[in-house]
Structures are given as C-alpha cells and as structure tokens.
C-alpha cells in the first residue's frame, strides 16, 4: 500500500514525541499506585479487619461507601495486595480473593458464575439454574478448604439491577460451609443503597462500615503531584496546572478519577499540539472535552422512551428557542410515537422522564404558574444541540423522525 505522507508524518512524530509523558499509564484508572495519600485511616481500618486472616480468623464483613473517585477500589485492592504479600512472607495459606465488578457483572447468575471461575470451576455463562451454580460454588470452595475474601465492587449496581438474593445467600454461606469460610467486602458509590437491602442482608454485610469522604482540593493536589512525578517528563507541567486540575475536580465532588483524567487529557492535548509544556489552557480544554464525552455517554444509554422525550424537546428547541413547556413536549412526543408505531406512555410518566433528564443535567426545568396546560414546567436544553443531535441521529429506531428536523437544519 502506498504511504500517505501526511499520516505517516503524524505517526512518526507521535512515536518520537516523548517530550511530555514519561509513562502515561500511571494516570489511568486501573493503575494502583504505591502510595495512597490521605487514605491512611481507611487503609488502617480495612487492614485491621483483614489482619485476622493471618491467625486463621474470619474477618468481619465490611461495607465501604463514598462517591466515585474517593479511592474505595484503590484502597481495598491495595490492602489485599499487601495481605497476600504478608501471608506469603509468613508462609501462611493465602486467602482466595474473588474480585467482582458488579458494574459489569450485574446479575445474580453472572456473579455466581464469576465466583466459580475464581476458584477454578468453569460454569456455562447461561442455562443452569442459579441454585445449581450456587451449589457448585459451595462444593468447590469446600474442597479448596480456604478462606475466600469476596469483593463486590459497585455492589449498588447489582442490587438495583437484580435485587439482593445472591447477597442473601452469600451472607449466610458460612453456616453451610465446614472446611471453608467466606468474608465479604462490599463497595458502594451510592450512599442510599442500603435502603434497597433486606435488613438481614444489611446487618450481616454492614458489620463494619467505612466511609470515604470526598477529597478536598489540597488533598487532590497531593495525589496529583505524586502521580505526575512518574507520569510526566521533568518540568513539562506549567505553573498552576496541578492546582487547576485539583480545584476543578474538587468542585466535582472531590473526585480523584476526574482529577487524574483532567491531567492525562491535558497532557494528551499538549502532546498533540507538539507543545513544550502542559498549560492551564490545556486543562480547560481537557475539561470541556471530558464533559462532552460524559454527556455523550449518558445520552447514548438513555432508554427509548427517554430518547423520544429528548427528541421532542430538541425539535421544539430548534423551532422556538428556549420557551418550551411540558404540554408541548407531550403533544410532540405523542405525534412521534404515532409515527414510529410505539405505544406512548402517560403524560405523568413523561413528566417523570423530564425530571430524570433534568437530574442527568441534560435539560433544565422550572415550574411556571398555572397556564393553559395546568401546572406546567418551562424546559431548556442545557447541552449543545449538536451533541444531542449526533446521538439522536445515530439511533436507527428514530430514523423516521428526522423529518421533524430536516427542513430547518442548522
Ligand atoms: P472509587 O473506587 O472510590 O470510585 P478509585 O479507587 O477507583 O475510586 O480511585 C479513582 C482513581 O483515583 C484511581 O486511579 C485511583 O488510583 C486514584 N486514587 C484515588 N485515591 C487516591 C489516593 N489517595 N492516592 C492516589 N491515587 C488515588
Ligand atoms: Mg471503584
């Protein structure tokens, strides 16, 4: 194939350009750093609980709470890694670790299948009754005769999607096991998820509770500085870059993941421009890029009915700007349902969907006094029309609706 000289140049300069990063992987979410500043208390508490395994004890179950990016996953993995190292050093039988990300493995069946897999038992991904794979797990674990520490990360997602039946089984499993034992570590991003749990599950799972508060701007600064030393070439970070990333992420509920993303994306932008240094300007650009990526992801995942409501709001916005009220949204929505041959939901339900879009930050709605349509709301799109349109246009189920916009495209 003939070389494309422009592209080849881009590839070559990309390959040789190590001006900015030393090791960008250090800024990725999956990287577990050697030090976790400002999490000493949480590390100690998890450590004290798990230490009992070193004398053959069964640790209490633990529930860790905190918003996203407050270091929950990092702390738990960090302590488990050190526990395994210590066990090896002392020649003690290491506990089996079963780590499950319930954000991905989010049904009771798949959790059990994954647990089987962590003890070396293959079960099919579907098909068996849940009781049967649970039974195989118990039997397999009994044969191994070990303590198993099961980490259920993002446990709130599992409970919301599939209920708490597998948790019920797991919190009772020790009464069935003779040679083996199980300890549970639950990690939740949602502080309210306890309300969804059966009280018996809650009292067992929450024997110990550890709270992860949001990081302050100055804590985020320390975290970023540590990482930046490994991730960037010397002296490539302009003055104020770390402070700005920390300040922006602190506003975003003290999220270390967001802070690291800002720093990484800012570095990538600087690299792409062939700049000598990462500047505050790069951080600001990184912020808007990350935000628009998040909005795009959120919109993509909306269920069909919500997308239809958004479509109606989008069309009305194009027609008349920001003076949109719920009644109009509903009637446009009804027209669209007819066009697509879809059963419409009630006006009340549409109202709920509008509230959900508001909570996701896609629209802004405020109650206006009683008008022609009764108690009504004024609605305004808060994300750029272009982003919304890209998502709506991409959904093949909504293709027929493009006639609502085609005659007045911007
Ligand atoms: P959570 O599980 O609470 O959502 P994570 O543990 O995944 O948060 O942390 C998000 C990112 O921030 C990860 O890359 C993690 O390594 C990093 N991080 C969080 N807390 C710290 C800390 N105290 N020191 C260094 N890095 C941290
Ligand atoms: Mg996590």
Coordinates of C-alpha atoms and ligand atoms in Angstrom, one line a residue:
X1 CA 0.0 0.0 0.0
X2 CA 1.2 3.5 -0.9
X3 CA 2.2 5.6 2.1
X4 CA 0.1 8.6 3.0
X5 CA 2.8 11.1 3.8
X6 CA 0.7 13.3 6.0
X7 CA -0.5 10.4 8.1
X8 CA 3.0 8.9 8.1
X9 CA 4.3 12.1 9.5
X10 CA 1.7 12.2 12.2
X11 CA 2.5 8.6 13.2
X12 CA 6.3 9.2 13.2
X13 CA 6.1 12.4 15.2
X14 CA 3.7 10.7 17.5
X15 CA 6.2 7.8 18.0
X16 CA 9.2 10.0 18.6
X17 CA 7.4 12.6 20.6
X18 CA 8.2 11.8 24.2
X19 CA 8.5 15.4 25.2
X20 CA 5.5 15.3 27.5
X21 CA 4.9 11.9 29.0
X22 CA 7.3 9.6 30.7
X23 CA 4.6 7.0 31.4
X24 CA 1.0 7.9 30.7
X25 CA -0.3 4.6 32.0
X26 CA 0.3 5.9 35.5
X27 CA -2.6 8.2 35.0
X28 CA -5.1 5.5 34.0
X29 CA -7.8 4.5 36.4
X30 CA -6.7 0.8 36.5
X31 CA -3.2 1.7 37.9
X32 CA -2.8 1.0 41.6
X33 CA -0.1 3.4 42.9
X34 CA 2.4 2.5 45.6
X35 CA 1.2 5.2 47.9
X36 CA -2.3 6.5 48.6
X37 CA -2.0 9.8 50.3
X38 CA -4.9 10.9 52.6
X39 CA -6.4 7.4 52.9
X40 CA -4.3 6.3 55.8
X41 CA -7.4 5.9 58.1
X42 CA -9.3 3.8 55.6
X43 CA -6.3 1.6 54.8
X44 CA -5.8 1.1 58.6
X45 CA -9.4 0.1 59.1
X46 CA -9.5 -2.3 56.3
X47 CA -6.1 -3.6 57.4
X48 CA -7.2 -4.2 61.0
X49 CA -10.3 -6.1 59.8
X50 CA -8.4 -8.3 57.4
X51 CA -5.4 -8.9 59.7
X52 CA -7.3 -11.7 61.5
X53 CA -6.7 -13.9 58.5
X54 CA -3.1 -14.0 59.5
X55 CA -4.0 -16.1 62.5
X56 CA -6.6 -18.2 60.7
X57 CA -9.6 -16.0 61.7
X58 CA -12.5 -15.0 59.6
X59 CA -12.7 -11.2 59.1
X60 CA -16.0 -9.4 59.6
X61 CA -17.8 -8.3 56.5
X62 CA -17.3 -4.7 55.5
X63 CA -19.2 -2.2 53.6
X64 CA -17.3 0.7 52.1
X65 CA -19.1 3.8 51.0
X66 CA -18.3 7.0 49.2
X67 CA -18.8 8.9 46.0
X68 CA -17.0 7.9 42.8
X69 CA -13.3 8.6 42.7
X70 CA -12.8 8.7 46.5
X71 CA -10.3 5.8 46.5
X72 CA -12.5 2.9 47.6
X73 CA -11.4 0.4 44.9
X74 CA -7.8 1.6 45.2
X75 CA -7.7 1.2 49.0
X76 CA -9.3 -2.3 49.0
X77 CA -7.0 -3.6 46.3
X78 CA -4.0 -2.0 48.0
X79 CA -4.7 -3.7 51.3
X80 CA -5.5 -7.1 49.7
X81 CA -2.2 -7.0 47.8
X82 CA -0.3 -6.3 51.0
X83 CA -2.2 -9.0 52.8
X84 CA -1.3 -11.6 50.2
X85 CA 2.4 -10.5 50.4
X86 CA 2.4 -10.8 54.1
X87 CA 0.8 -14.2 54.0
X88 CA 3.5 -15.4 51.6
X89 CA 6.2 -13.9 53.7
X90 CA 4.9 -15.8 56.8
X91 CA 4.2 -19.0 54.7
X92 CA 0.6 -18.9 55.7
X93 CA -2.1 -20.2 53.4
X94 CA -3.2 -17.2 51.3
X95 CA -6.9 -16.4 51.3
X96 CA -8.5 -16.8 47.9
X97 CA -9.5 -13.4 46.5
X98 CA -12.6 -13.1 44.4
X99 CA -12.9 -9.6 42.9
X100 CA -16.1 -8.8 41.1
X101 CA -17.0 -5.5 39.5
X102 CA -20.8 -5.6 39.7
X103 CA -21.0 -2.6 37.4
X104 CA -20.1 -5.1 34.7
X105 CA -21.1 -8.4 36.2
X106 CA -24.5 -7.3 37.2
X107 CA -26.8 -10.3 37.5
X108 CA -27.0 -12.9 40.3
X109 CA -26.3 -15.6 37.8
X110 CA -23.2 -14.0 36.5
X111 CA -21.9 -13.1 39.9
X112 CA -22.1 -16.8 40.9
X113 CA -20.5 -17.9 37.6
X114 CA -17.6 -15.5 38.2
X115 CA -17.2 -16.7 41.8
X116 CA -17.0 -20.3 40.5
X117 CA -14.4 -19.1 38.0
X118 CA -12.3 -17.5 40.7
X119 CA -11.9 -21.0 42.4
X120 CA -11.2 -22.6 39.1
X121 CA -14.6 -24.1 38.2
X122 CA -16.0 -23.4 34.8
X123 CA -19.7 -23.0 34.5
X124 CA -21.6 -22.0 31.4
X125 CA -22.5 -18.3 31.1
X126 CA -26.2 -19.1 31.0
X127 CA -28.5 -22.0 31.2
X128 CA -28.1 -23.6 34.7
X129 CA -30.5 -22.8 37.5
X130 CA -29.0 -20.3 39.9
X131 CA -29.4 -22.8 42.7
X132 CA -27.2 -25.2 40.9
X133 CA -24.3 -22.9 40.3
X134 CA -24.5 -21.8 43.9
X135 CA -24.4 -25.4 44.9
X136 CA -21.3 -26.0 42.7
X137 CA -19.6 -22.9 44.3
X138 CA -20.2 -24.2 47.8
X139 CA -18.9 -27.6 46.9
X140 CA -15.9 -26.3 45.1
X141 CA -15.0 -23.9 47.9
X142 CA -15.4 -26.7 50.5
X143 CA -12.9 -28.8 48.5
X144 CA -10.4 -25.9 48.5
X145 CA -10.9 -25.6 52.2
X146 CA -9.7 -22.0 52.3
X147 CA -10.9 -18.6 53.4
X148 CA -12.3 -16.7 50.4
X149 CA -12.5 -12.9 50.5
X150 CA -15.1 -11.8 48.1
X151 CA -15.0 -8.2 46.9
X152 CA -18.3 -7.0 45.4
X153 CA -17.3 -3.6 43.9
X154 CA -20.1 -1.3 42.8
X155 CA -22.5 -3.6 44.7
X156 CA -25.2 -0.9 44.4
X157 CA -25.4 -1.6 40.7
X158 CA -26.0 -5.3 41.3
X159 CA -28.7 -4.7 43.9
X160 CA -30.5 -2.1 41.7
X161 CA -30.5 -4.3 38.7
X162 CA -31.0 -7.8 40.1
X163 CA -32.0 -7.4 43.8
X164 CA -30.2 -8.9 46.7
X165 CA -30.9 -12.6 46.5
X166 CA -27.2 -13.6 45.8
X167 CA -26.2 -11.3 48.7
X168 CA -28.7 -13.1 50.9
X169 CA -27.1 -16.4 50.0
X170 CA -23.5 -15.2 50.5
X171 CA -24.2 -13.6 53.9
X172 CA -25.5 -17.0 55.0
X173 CA -22.9 -19.2 53.3
X174 CA -20.7 -19.7 56.4
X175 CA -23.4 -21.7 58.2
X176 CA -23.3 -24.2 55.3
X177 CA -19.5 -24.4 54.9
X178 CA -17.4 -26.6 57.2
X179 CA -13.9 -26.5 55.8
X180 CA -14.0 -23.2 54.1
X181 CA -15.2 -19.7 55.0
X182 CA -16.2 -16.5 53.2
X183 CA -15.7 -12.9 54.1
X184 CA -17.4 -10.1 52.1
X185 CA -16.2 -6.7 51.2
X186 CA -19.0 -4.6 49.6
X187 CA -18.1 -1.3 47.9
X188 CA -20.9 1.2 47.0
X189 CA -20.9 4.5 45.3
X190 CA -24.4 5.1 46.3
X191 CA -24.9 6.1 49.9
X192 CA -28.6 5.3 49.8
X193 CA -28.3 1.8 48.5
X194 CA -28.8 0.3 52.0
X195 CA -32.5 1.2 51.6
X196 CA -32.7 -1.5 48.9
X197 CA -31.3 -4.2 51.1
X198 CA -33.2 -6.8 53.1
X199 CA -32.5 -5.9 56.7
X200 CA -30.9 -9.3 57.4
X201 CA -28.5 -8.8 54.5
X202 CA -27.7 -5.3 55.7
X203 CA -26.9 -6.3 59.2
X204 CA -24.6 -9.0 58.1
X205 CA -22.9 -7.2 55.2
X206 CA -22.6 -4.0 57.2
X207 CA -20.9 -5.5 60.3
X208 CA -18.3 -2.9 59.7
X209 CA -18.8 0.3 57.7
X210 CA -16.1 2.5 56.3
X211 CA -16.8 5.9 54.9
X212 CA -14.7 7.5 52.1
X213 CA -15.3 11.3 52.2
X214 CA -14.7 13.4 49.1
X215 CA -11.1 14.7 48.7
X216 CA -10.5 18.4 49.2
X217 CA -8.7 20.5 46.6
X218 CA -5.5 20.4 48.6
X219 CA -5.7 16.6 49.0
X220 CA -6.2 16.2 45.3
X221 CA -3.2 18.3 44.8
X222 CA -1.0 15.9 46.8
X223 CA -2.4 12.9 44.9
X224 CA -1.8 14.5 41.5
X225 CA 1.7 15.6 42.4
X226 CA 2.7 12.1 43.4
X227 CA 1.4 10.7 40.1
X228 CA 2.7 13.5 38.0
X229 CA 6.3 12.7 39.0
X230 CA 6.1 9.3 37.4
X231 CA 3.8 10.2 34.5
X232 CA 5.4 13.3 33.1
X233 CA 8.9 14.2 31.9
X234 CA 10.6 16.7 34.2
X235 CA 9.5 20.3 34.0
X236 CA 6.7 19.7 31.4
X237 CA 3.9 20.8 33.7
X238 CA 3.3 24.6 33.5
X239 CA 2.7 26.5 36.7
X240 CA -0.8 26.1 38.1
X241 CA -1.6 23.0 36.1
X242 CA -1.9 20.7 39.0
X243 CA -3.7 23.3 41.1
X244 CA -6.2 23.8 38.4
X245 CA -6.9 20.1 37.9
X246 CA -7.3 19.7 41.7
X247 CA -9.6 22.7 42.0
X248 CA -11.8 21.6 39.1
X249 CA -12.1 18.1 40.4
X250 CA -12.8 19.3 44.0
X251 CA -15.8 21.2 42.7
X252 CA -16.8 17.9 41.1
X253 CA -17.5 16.2 44.5
X254 CA -13.8 15.7 45.2
X255 CA -13.3 13.0 42.6
X256 CA -9.7 11.8 42.2
X257 CA -10.5 10.0 39.0
X258 CA -11.7 13.2 37.4
X259 CA -8.6 15.0 38.6
X260 CA -6.3 12.3 37.0
X261 CA -8.4 12.3 33.8
X262 CA -8.0 16.1 33.5
X263 CA -4.3 15.8 33.9
X264 CA -4.0 13.0 31.4
X265 CA -6.2 14.6 28.8
X266 CA -4.5 17.9 29.2
X267 CA -1.1 16.2 28.6
X268 CA -2.5 14.4 25.5
X269 CA -3.8 17.7 24.1
X270 CA -0.4 19.4 24.7
X271 CA 1.3 16.4 23.0
X272 CA -1.0 16.6 20.0
X273 CA -0.2 20.3 19.6
X274 CA 3.5 19.5 19.9
X275 CA 3.7 21.9 22.8
X276 CA 6.7 22.1 25.1
X277 CA 4.6 22.3 28.2
X278 CA 1.2 21.5 29.5
X279 CA -0.6 24.7 30.3
X280 CA -3.7 25.8 32.2
X281 CA -5.3 26.3 28.8
X282 CA -4.8 22.6 28.0
X283 CA -6.6 21.8 31.3
X284 CA -9.5 24.0 30.4
X285 CA -9.8 22.3 27.0
X286 CA -9.5 18.9 28.7
X287 CA -12.4 19.8 31.0
X288 CA -14.7 20.6 28.1
X289 CA -13.7 17.5 26.2
X290 CA -14.3 15.2 29.2
X291 CA -17.6 16.9 29.9
X292 CA -18.8 16.4 26.4
X293 CA -17.7 12.8 26.4
X294 CA -19.7 12.2 29.6
X295 CA -22.8 13.8 28.2
X296 CA -22.5 11.7 25.0
X297 CA -22.2 8.5 27.0
X298 CA -25.2 9.4 29.2
X299 CA -27.3 10.2 26.2
X300 CA -26.4 7.1 24.4
X301 CA -27.5 5.0 27.3
X302 CA -31.0 6.6 27.6
X303 CA -33.9 4.2 27.2
X304 CA -36.1 4.6 24.1
X305 CA -38.9 6.5 25.8
X306 CA -36.5 9.0 27.3
X307 CA -34.8 9.5 24.0
X308 CA -38.2 10.2 22.4
X309 CA -38.9 12.8 25.1
X310 CA -35.5 14.3 24.4
X311 CA -36.2 14.2 20.7
X312 CA -39.4 16.2 21.3
X313 CA -37.5 18.8 23.4
X314 CA -34.8 19.0 20.8
X315 CA -37.3 19.6 17.9
X316 CA -39.1 22.3 19.9
X317 CA -35.8 24.0 20.8
X318 CA -35.0 24.2 17.2
X319 CA -38.4 25.6 16.4
X320 CA -38.8 28.2 19.1
X321 CA -35.7 28.5 21.2
X322 CA -35.9 28.0 25.0
X323 CA -39.6 28.8 25.7
X324 CA -40.8 25.2 25.8
X325 CA -43.4 23.9 28.2
X326 CA -44.3 20.4 29.2
X327 CA -47.6 20.3 27.4
X328 CA -46.0 20.9 24.1
X329 CA -43.3 18.3 24.8
X330 CA -46.1 15.8 25.5
X331 CA -48.0 16.5 22.3
X332 CA -44.9 16.4 20.1
X333 CA -44.0 13.2 21.8
X334 CA -47.4 11.7 21.1
X335 CA -47.0 12.6 17.4
X336 CA -43.6 10.9 17.3
X337 CA -44.9 7.8 18.9
X338 CA -47.6 7.6 16.3
X339 CA -45.0 8.0 13.5
X340 CA -43.0 5.2 15.0
X341 CA -45.9 3.0 15.9
X342 CA -44.9 2.9 19.5
X343 CA -47.3 2.8 22.4
X344 CA -47.0 6.2 24.2
X345 CA -46.7 6.4 28.0
X346 CA -48.9 8.6 30.1
X347 CA -48.4 12.4 30.5
X348 CA -47.5 11.7 34.1
X349 CA -44.8 9.3 33.1
X350 CA -43.4 11.8 30.5
X351 CA -43.2 14.3 33.4
X352 CA -41.1 11.8 35.3
X353 CA -38.8 11.3 32.3
X354 CA -38.4 15.0 32.0
X355 CA -37.4 15.1 35.7
X356 CA -34.9 12.4 35.0
X357 CA -33.4 14.3 32.1
X358 CA -33.1 17.3 34.5
X359 CA -31.3 15.2 37.1
X360 CA -28.9 14.0 34.5
X361 CA -28.1 17.6 33.7
X362 CA -29.3 17.3 30.0
X363 CA -32.1 19.9 30.5
X364 CA -33.1 22.5 33.0
X365 CA -36.7 22.7 34.0
X366 CA -38.5 25.1 36.3
X367 CA -42.1 25.2 37.4
X368 CA -44.2 28.0 36.0
X369 CA -47.5 29.1 37.3
X370 CA -50.7 27.5 36.1
X371 CA -51.2 28.2 32.5
X372 CA -53.2 26.9 29.6
X373 CA -51.9 23.4 30.4
X374 CA -52.5 23.5 34.1
X375 CA -49.4 23.2 36.3
X376 CA -46.6 23.3 33.8
X377 CA -42.8 23.5 33.5
X378 CA -40.5 25.5 31.4
X379 CA -37.8 23.5 29.8
X380 CA -34.4 24.4 28.4
X381 CA -31.8 22.2 26.8
X382 CA -28.5 22.6 28.7
X383 CA -26.2 20.7 26.4
X384 CA -25.2 21.9 22.9
X385 CA -27.8 21.0 20.2
X386 CA -25.0 19.4 18.1
X387 CA -24.2 16.8 20.7
X388 CA -27.8 15.9 21.2
X389 CA -28.5 15.7 17.5
X390 CA -25.5 13.4 16.9
X391 CA -26.9 10.9 19.4
X392 CA -30.5 11.1 18.2
X393 CA -29.5 10.8 14.6
X394 CA -27.3 7.8 15.3
X395 CA -30.3 5.7 16.7
X396 CA -31.7 3.7 13.8
X397 CA -35.0 3.3 15.7
X398 CA -35.6 7.0 15.5
X399 CA -34.7 7.4 11.8
X400 CA -38.3 8.1 10.7
X401 CA -38.4 11.2 13.0
X402 CA -35.7 13.1 11.0
X403 CA -38.5 14.8 9.0
X404 CA -39.2 16.9 12.1
X405 CA -35.8 18.5 11.8
X406 CA -34.7 18.1 8.2
X407 CA -36.4 21.2 6.9
X408 CA -34.7 23.6 9.3
X409 CA -31.3 22.1 9.7
X410 CA -28.6 24.5 11.1
Ligands
LIG1 P1 -13.6 4.7 43.7 O1 -13.4 3.3 43.7 O2 -13.9 5.3 45.0 O3 -14.5 5.2 42.6 P2 -10.9 4.6 42.8 O4 -10.3 3.9 43.9 O5 -11.1 3.9 41.6 O6 -12.2 5.4 43.3 O7 -10.0 5.9 42.5 C1 -10.1 6.6 41.3 C2 -8.7 7.0 40.8 O8 -8.0 7.8 41.7 C3 -7.8 5.7 40.6 O9 -7.0 5.9 39.5 C4 -7.0 5.7 41.9 O10 -5.8 5.1 41.7 C5 -6.9 7.2 42.2 N1 -6.8 7.5 43.6 C6 -7.9 7.5 44.5 N2 -7.5 7.9 45.7 C7 -6.1 8.0 45.7 C8 -5.1 8.4 46.6 N3 -5.4 8.6 47.9 N4 -3.8 8.4 46.2 C9 -3.5 8.2 44.9 N5 -4.4 7.9 44.0 C10 -5.7 7.8 44.3
LIG2 MG1 -14.4 2.0 42.4

